[in-house]
PDB file of C-alpha atoms in Angstrom:
ATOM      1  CA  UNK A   1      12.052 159.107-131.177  1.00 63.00           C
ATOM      2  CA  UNK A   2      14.519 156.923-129.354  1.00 71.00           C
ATOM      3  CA  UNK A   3      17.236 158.162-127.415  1.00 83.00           C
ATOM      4  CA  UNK A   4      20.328 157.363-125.798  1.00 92.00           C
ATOM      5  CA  UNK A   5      21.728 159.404-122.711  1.00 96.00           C
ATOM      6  CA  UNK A   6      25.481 158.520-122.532  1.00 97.00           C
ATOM      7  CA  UNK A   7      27.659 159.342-119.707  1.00 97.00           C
ATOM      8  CA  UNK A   8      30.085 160.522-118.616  1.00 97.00           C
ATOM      9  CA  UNK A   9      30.445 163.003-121.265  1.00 96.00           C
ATOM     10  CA  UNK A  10      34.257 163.214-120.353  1.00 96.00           C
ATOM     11  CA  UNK A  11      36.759 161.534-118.318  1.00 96.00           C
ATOM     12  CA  UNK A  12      40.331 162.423-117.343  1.00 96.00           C
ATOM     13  CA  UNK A  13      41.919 159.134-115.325  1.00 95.00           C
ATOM     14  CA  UNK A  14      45.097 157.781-114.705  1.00 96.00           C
ATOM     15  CA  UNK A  15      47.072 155.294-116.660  1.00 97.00           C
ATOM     16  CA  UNK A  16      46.263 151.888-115.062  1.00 97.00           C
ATOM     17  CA  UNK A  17      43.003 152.774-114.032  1.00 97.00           C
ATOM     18  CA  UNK A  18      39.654 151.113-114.726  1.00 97.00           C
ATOM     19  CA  UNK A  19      36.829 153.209-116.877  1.00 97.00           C
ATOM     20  CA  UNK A  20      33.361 152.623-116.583  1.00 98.00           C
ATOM     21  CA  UNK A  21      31.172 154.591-119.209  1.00 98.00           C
ATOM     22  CA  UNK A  22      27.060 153.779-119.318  1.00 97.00           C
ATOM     23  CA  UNK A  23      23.721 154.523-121.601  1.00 97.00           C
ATOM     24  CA  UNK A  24      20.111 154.588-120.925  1.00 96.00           C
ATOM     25  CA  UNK A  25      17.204 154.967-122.645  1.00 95.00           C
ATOM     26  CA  UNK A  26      13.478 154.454-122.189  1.00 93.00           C
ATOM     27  CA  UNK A  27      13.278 152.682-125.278  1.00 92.00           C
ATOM     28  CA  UNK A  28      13.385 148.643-126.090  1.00 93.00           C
ATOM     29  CA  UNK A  29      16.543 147.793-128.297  1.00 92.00           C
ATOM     30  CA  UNK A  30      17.177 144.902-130.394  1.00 89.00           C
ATOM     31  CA  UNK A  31      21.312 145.175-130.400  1.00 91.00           C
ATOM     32  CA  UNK A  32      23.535 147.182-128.336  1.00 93.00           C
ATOM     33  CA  UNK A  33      27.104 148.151-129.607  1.00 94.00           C
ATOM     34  CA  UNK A  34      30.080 149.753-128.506  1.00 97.00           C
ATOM     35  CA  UNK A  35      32.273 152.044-130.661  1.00 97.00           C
ATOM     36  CA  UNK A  36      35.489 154.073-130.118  1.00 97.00           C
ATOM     37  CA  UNK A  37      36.406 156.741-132.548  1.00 96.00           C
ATOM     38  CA  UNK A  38      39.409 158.529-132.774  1.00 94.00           C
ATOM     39  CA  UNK A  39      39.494 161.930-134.975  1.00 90.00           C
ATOM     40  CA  UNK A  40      39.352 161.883-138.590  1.00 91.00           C
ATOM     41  CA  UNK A  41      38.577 158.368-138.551  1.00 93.00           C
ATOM     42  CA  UNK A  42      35.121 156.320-138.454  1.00 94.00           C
ATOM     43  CA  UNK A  43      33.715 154.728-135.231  1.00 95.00           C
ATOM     44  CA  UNK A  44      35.466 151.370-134.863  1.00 95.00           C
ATOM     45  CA  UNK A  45      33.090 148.512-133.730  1.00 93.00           C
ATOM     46  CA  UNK A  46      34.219 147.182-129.838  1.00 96.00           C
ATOM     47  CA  UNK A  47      31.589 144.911-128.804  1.00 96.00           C
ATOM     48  CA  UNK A  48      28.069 143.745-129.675  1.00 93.00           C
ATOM     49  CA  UNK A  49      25.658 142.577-127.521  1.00 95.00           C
ATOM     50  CA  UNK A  50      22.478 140.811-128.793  1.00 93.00           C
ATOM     51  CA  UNK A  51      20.845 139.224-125.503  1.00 94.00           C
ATOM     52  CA  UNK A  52      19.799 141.174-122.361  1.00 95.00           C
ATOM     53  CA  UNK A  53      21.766 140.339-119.370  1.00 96.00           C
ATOM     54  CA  UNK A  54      24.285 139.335-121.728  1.00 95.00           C
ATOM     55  CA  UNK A  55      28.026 139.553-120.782  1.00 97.00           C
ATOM     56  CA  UNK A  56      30.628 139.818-122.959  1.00 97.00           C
ATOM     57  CA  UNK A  57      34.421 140.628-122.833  1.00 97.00           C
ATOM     58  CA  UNK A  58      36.915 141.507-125.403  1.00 95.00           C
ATOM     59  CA  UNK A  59      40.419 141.784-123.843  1.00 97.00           C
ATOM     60  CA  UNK A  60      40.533 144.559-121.679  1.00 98.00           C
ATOM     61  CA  UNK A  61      36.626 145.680-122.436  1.00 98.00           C
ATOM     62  CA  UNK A  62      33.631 144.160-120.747  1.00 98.00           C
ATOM     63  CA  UNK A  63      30.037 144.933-121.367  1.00 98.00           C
ATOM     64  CA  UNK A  64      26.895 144.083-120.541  1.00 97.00           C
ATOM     65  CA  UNK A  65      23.375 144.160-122.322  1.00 96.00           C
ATOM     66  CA  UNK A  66      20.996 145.530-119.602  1.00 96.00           C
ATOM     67  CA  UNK A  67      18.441 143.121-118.686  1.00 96.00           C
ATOM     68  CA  UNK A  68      15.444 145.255-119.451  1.00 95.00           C
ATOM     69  CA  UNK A  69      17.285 145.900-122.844  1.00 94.00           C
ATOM     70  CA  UNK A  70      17.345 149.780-122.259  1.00 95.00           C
ATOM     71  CA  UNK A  71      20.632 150.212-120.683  1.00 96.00           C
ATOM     72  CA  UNK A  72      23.991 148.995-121.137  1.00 97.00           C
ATOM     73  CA  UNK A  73      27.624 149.460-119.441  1.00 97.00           C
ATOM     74  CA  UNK A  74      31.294 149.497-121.071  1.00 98.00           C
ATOM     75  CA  UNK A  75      34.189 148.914-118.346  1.00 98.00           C
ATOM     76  CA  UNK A  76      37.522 149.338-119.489  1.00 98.00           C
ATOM     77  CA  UNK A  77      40.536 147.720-117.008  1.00 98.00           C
ATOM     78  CA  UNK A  78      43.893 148.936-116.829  1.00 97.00           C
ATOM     79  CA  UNK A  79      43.506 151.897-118.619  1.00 97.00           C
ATOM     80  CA  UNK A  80      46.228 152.797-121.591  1.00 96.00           C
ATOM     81  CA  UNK A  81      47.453 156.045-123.398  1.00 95.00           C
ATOM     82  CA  UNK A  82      45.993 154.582-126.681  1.00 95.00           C
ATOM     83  CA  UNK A  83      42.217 154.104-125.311  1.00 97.00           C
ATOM     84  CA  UNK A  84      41.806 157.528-125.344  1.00 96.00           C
ATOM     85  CA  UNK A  85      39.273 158.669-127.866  1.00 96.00           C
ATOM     86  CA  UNK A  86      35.512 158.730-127.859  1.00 97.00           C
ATOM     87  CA  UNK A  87      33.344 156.213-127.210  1.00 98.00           C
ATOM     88  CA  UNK A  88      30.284 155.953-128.224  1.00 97.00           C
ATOM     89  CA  UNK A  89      27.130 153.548-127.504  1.00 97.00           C
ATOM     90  CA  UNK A  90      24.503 152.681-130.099  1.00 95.00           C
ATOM     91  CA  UNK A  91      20.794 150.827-130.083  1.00 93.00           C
ATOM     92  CA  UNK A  92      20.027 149.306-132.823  1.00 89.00           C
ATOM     93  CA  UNK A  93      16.305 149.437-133.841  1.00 84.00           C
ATOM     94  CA  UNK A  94      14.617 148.106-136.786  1.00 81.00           C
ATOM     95  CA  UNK A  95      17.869 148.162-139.255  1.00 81.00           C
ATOM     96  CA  UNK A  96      18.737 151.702-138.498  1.00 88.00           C
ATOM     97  CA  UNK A  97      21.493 152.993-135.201  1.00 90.00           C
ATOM     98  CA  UNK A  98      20.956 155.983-132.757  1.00 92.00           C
ATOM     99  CA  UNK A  99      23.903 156.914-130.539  1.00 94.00           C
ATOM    100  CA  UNK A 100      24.393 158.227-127.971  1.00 95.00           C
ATOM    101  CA  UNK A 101      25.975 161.826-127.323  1.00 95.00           C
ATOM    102  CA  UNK A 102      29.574 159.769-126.552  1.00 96.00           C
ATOM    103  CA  UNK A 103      32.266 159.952-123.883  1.00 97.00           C
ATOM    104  CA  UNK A 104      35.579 161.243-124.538  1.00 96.00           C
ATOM    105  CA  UNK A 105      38.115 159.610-122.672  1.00 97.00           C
ATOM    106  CA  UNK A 106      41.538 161.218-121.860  1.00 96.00           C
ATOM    107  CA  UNK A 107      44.360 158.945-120.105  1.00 95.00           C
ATOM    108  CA  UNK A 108      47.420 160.414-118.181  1.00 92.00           C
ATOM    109  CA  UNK A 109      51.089 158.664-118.431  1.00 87.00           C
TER     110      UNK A 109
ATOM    111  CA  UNK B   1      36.772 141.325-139.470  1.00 60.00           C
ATOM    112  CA  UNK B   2      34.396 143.034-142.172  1.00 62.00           C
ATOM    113  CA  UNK B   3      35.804 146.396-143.941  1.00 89.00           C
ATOM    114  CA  UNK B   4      34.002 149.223-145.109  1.00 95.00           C
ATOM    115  CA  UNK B   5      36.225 151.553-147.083  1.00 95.00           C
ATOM    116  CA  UNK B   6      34.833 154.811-148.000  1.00 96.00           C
ATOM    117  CA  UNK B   7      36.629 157.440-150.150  1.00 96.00           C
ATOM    118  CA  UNK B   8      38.216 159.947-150.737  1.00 97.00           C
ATOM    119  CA  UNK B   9      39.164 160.719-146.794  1.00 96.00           C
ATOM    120  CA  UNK B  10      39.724 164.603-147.276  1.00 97.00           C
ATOM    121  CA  UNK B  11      37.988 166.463-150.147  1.00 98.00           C
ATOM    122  CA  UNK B  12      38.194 170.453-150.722  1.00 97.00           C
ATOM    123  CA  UNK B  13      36.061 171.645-153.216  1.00 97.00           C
ATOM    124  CA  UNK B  14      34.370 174.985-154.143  1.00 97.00           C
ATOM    125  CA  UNK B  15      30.978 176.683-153.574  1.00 98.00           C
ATOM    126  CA  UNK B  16      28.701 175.566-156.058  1.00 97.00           C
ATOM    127  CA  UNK B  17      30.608 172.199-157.224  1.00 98.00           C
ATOM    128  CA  UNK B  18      29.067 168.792-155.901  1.00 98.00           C
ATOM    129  CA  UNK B  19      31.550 165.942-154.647  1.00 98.00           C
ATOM    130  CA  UNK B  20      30.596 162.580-154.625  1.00 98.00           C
ATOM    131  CA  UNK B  21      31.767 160.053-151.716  1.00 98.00           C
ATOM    132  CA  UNK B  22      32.054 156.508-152.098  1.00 97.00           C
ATOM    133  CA  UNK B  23      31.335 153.636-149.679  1.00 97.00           C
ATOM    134  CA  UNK B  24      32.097 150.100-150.267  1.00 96.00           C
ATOM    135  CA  UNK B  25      31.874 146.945-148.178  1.00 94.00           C
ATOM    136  CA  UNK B  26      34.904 144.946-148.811  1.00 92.00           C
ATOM    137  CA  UNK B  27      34.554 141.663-147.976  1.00 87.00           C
ATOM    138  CA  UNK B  28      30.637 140.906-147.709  1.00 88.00           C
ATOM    139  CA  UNK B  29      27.104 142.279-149.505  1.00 89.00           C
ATOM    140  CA  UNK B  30      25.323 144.770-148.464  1.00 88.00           C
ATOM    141  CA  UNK B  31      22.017 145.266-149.235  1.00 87.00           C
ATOM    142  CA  UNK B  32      21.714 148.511-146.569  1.00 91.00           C
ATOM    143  CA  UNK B  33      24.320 150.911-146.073  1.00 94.00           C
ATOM    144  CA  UNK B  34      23.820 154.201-143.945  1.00 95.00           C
ATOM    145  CA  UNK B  35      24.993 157.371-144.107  1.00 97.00           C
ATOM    146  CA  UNK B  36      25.996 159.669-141.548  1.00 97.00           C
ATOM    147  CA  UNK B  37      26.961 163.065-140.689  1.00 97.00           C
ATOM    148  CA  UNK B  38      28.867 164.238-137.783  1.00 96.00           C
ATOM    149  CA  UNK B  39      29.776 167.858-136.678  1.00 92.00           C
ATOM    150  CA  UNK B  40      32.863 168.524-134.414  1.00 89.00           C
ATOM    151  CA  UNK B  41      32.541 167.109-130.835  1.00 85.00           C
ATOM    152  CA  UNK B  42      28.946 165.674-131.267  1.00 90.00           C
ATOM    153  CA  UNK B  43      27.922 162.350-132.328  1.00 93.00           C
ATOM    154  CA  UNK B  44      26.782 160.858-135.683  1.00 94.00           C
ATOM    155  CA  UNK B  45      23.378 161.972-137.138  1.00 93.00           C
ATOM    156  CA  UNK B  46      21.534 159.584-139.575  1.00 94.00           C
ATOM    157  CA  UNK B  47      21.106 161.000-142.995  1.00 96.00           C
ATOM    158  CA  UNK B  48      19.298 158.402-145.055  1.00 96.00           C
ATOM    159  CA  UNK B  49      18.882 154.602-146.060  1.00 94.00           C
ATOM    160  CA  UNK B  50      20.251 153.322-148.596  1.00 93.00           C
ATOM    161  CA  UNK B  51      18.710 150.314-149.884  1.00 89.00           C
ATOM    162  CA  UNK B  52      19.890 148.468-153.209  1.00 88.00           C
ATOM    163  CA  UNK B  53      17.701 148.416-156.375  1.00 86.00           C
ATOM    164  CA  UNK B  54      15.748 150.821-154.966  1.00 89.00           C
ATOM    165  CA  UNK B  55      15.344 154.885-153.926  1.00 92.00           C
ATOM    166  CA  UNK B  56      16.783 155.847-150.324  1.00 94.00           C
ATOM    167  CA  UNK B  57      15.420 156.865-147.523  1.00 95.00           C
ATOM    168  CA  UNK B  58      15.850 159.989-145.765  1.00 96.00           C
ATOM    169  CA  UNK B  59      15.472 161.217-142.327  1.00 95.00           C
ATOM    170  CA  UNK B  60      13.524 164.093-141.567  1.00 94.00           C
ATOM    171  CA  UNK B  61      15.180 167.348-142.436  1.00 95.00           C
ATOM    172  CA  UNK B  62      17.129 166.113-144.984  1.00 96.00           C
ATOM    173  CA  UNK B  63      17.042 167.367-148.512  1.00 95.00           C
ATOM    174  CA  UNK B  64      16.993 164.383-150.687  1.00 94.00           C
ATOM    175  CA  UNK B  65      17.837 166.476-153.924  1.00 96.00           C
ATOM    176  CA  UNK B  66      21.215 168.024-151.677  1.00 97.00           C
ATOM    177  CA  UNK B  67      22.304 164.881-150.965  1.00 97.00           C
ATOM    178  CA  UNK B  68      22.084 161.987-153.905  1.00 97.00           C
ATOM    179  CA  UNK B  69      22.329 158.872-152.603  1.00 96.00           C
ATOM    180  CA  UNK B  70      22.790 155.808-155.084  1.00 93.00           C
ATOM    181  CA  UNK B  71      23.075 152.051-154.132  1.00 91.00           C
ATOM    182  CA  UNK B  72      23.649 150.720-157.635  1.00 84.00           C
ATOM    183  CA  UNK B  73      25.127 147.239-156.067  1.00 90.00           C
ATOM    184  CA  UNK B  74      25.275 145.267-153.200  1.00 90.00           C
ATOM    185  CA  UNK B  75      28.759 146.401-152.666  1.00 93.00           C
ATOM    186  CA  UNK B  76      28.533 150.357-153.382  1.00 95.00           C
ATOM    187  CA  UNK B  77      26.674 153.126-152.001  1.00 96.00           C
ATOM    188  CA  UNK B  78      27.708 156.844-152.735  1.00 97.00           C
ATOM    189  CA  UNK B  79      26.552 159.933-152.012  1.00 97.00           C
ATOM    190  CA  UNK B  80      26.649 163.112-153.932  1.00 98.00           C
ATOM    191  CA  UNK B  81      26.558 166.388-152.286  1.00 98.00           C
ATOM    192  CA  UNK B  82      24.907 169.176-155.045  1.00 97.00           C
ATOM    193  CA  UNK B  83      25.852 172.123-154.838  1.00 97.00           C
ATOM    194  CA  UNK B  84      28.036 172.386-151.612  1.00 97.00           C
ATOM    195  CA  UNK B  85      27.691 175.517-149.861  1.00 97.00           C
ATOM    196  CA  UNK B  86      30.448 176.306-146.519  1.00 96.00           C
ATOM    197  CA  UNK B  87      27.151 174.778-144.212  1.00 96.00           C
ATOM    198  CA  UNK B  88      28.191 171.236-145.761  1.00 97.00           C
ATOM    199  CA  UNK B  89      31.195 171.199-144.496  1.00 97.00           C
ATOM    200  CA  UNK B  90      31.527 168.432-142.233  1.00 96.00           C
ATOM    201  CA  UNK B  91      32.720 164.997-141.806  1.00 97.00           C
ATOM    202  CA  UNK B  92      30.343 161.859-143.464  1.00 98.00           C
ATOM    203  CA  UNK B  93      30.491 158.466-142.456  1.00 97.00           C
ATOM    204  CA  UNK B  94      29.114 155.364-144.012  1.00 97.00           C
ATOM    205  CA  UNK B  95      28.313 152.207-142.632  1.00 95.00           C
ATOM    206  CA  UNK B  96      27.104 148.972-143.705  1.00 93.00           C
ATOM    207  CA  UNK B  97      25.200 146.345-141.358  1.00 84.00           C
ATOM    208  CA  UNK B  98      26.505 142.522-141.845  1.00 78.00           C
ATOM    209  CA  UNK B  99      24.185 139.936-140.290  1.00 69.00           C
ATOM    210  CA  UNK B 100      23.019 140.150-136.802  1.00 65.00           C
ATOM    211  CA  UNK B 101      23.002 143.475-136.809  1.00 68.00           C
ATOM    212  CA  UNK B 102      26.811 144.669-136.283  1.00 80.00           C
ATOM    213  CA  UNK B 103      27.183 148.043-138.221  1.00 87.00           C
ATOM    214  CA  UNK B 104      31.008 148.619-139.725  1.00 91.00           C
ATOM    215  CA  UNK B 105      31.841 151.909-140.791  1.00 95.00           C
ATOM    216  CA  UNK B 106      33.774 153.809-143.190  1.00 96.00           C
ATOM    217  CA  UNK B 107      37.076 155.761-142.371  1.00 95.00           C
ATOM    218  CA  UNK B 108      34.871 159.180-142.916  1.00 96.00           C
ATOM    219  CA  UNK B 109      35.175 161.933-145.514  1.00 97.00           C
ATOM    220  CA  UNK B 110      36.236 165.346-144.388  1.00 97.00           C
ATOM    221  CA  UNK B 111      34.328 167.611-146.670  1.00 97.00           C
ATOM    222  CA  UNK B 112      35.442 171.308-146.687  1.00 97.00           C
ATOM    223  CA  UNK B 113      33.605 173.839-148.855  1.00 97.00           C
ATOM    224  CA  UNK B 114      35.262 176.752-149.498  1.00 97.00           C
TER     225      UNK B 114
END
């Protein structure tokens, strides 16, 4: 079935820096979207992408739907305390999701 | 932005008891929701379909008759887990796809068996 390698798994940076978090798969997806979660709660949705080779920002986030539709980035500049949490990536095939693994993100102050 | 609300957040019940979670979509109709389950530090694992008016689908592996799944409206989807044992103790998530294909979930239910 499909799949979704995310990386990195983890990453410990410095308050002001830039993150940049990928997935890959060797599968063909309609939609990819970007998701952080923080515990307890549900994944909250950051950014869709619907084309491939499309661009798209919101605020500080910028990703980019891979032009062969089977990989996408998520960069995040100027890194906060409060975008730590996991992120995750998702395909969308058919109506249904598969995620990948995520990437937990921890920011120093 | 769309809203899925999905309750109760924290549930403790007792072996043998089912608990049913609810998941609605606030502010547009949904004739799909999804449910998910996700174990500590891993990532969400489909469960089923489900798919108003009509019986859900499941993925492979899981028990349809442990997990109840009802879609009675375009609004509601809930899930019923029979029978909890301590192994269902997890966290379940809900989501519901508006058009274009952007999935919004739930808060998540923290189910403890005990």
């Amino acid at each position: 079935g499909q799949q979704l390698n995310q990386s990195p798994q983890s990453m410990f940076i410095q308050e002001g820096e830039d993150v940049s978090m990928n997935c890959t798969s060797s599968s063909i997806f309609n939609t990819w979207l970007w998701y952080k979660q923080d515990p307890g709660e549900g994944p909250v949705l950051l950014i869709a992408l619907y084309k491939a080779g499309e661009l798209t920002s919101n605020g500080r986030l910028t990703a980019q739907f891979g032009i062969t539709r089977k990989d996408s980035f998520l960069n995040i500049s100027a890194s906060i305390p409060s975008d730590v949490g996991i992120y995750f990536c998702a395909g969308e095939y058919g109506n249904k999701l598969v995620f990948g693994a995520g990437t937990i993100l921890r920011v120093k102050s | 932005g769309a809203v899925v609300s999905q309750h109760p957040s924290r549930v403790i019940c007792k072996s043998g008891t089912s608990v049913k979670i609810e998941c609605r979509s606030l502010d547009f109709q949904a004739t799909t929701m999804f449910w998910y389950r996700q174990f500590p530090k891993q990532s969400l694992m489909l469960m089923a379909t489900s798919n108003e008016g009509s019986k859900a689908t499941y993925e492979q592996g899981v028990e349809k008759d442990k997990f109840l799944i009802n879609h009675a409206s375009l609004t509601l989807s809930t899930l019923t887990v029979t029978s909890a044992h301590p192994e269902d103790s997890s966290f379940y998530i809900c989501s519901a796809n508006r058009e274009l294909g952007e999935a919004f979930f739930g808060q998540g239910t923290r189910l403890t068996v005990v």
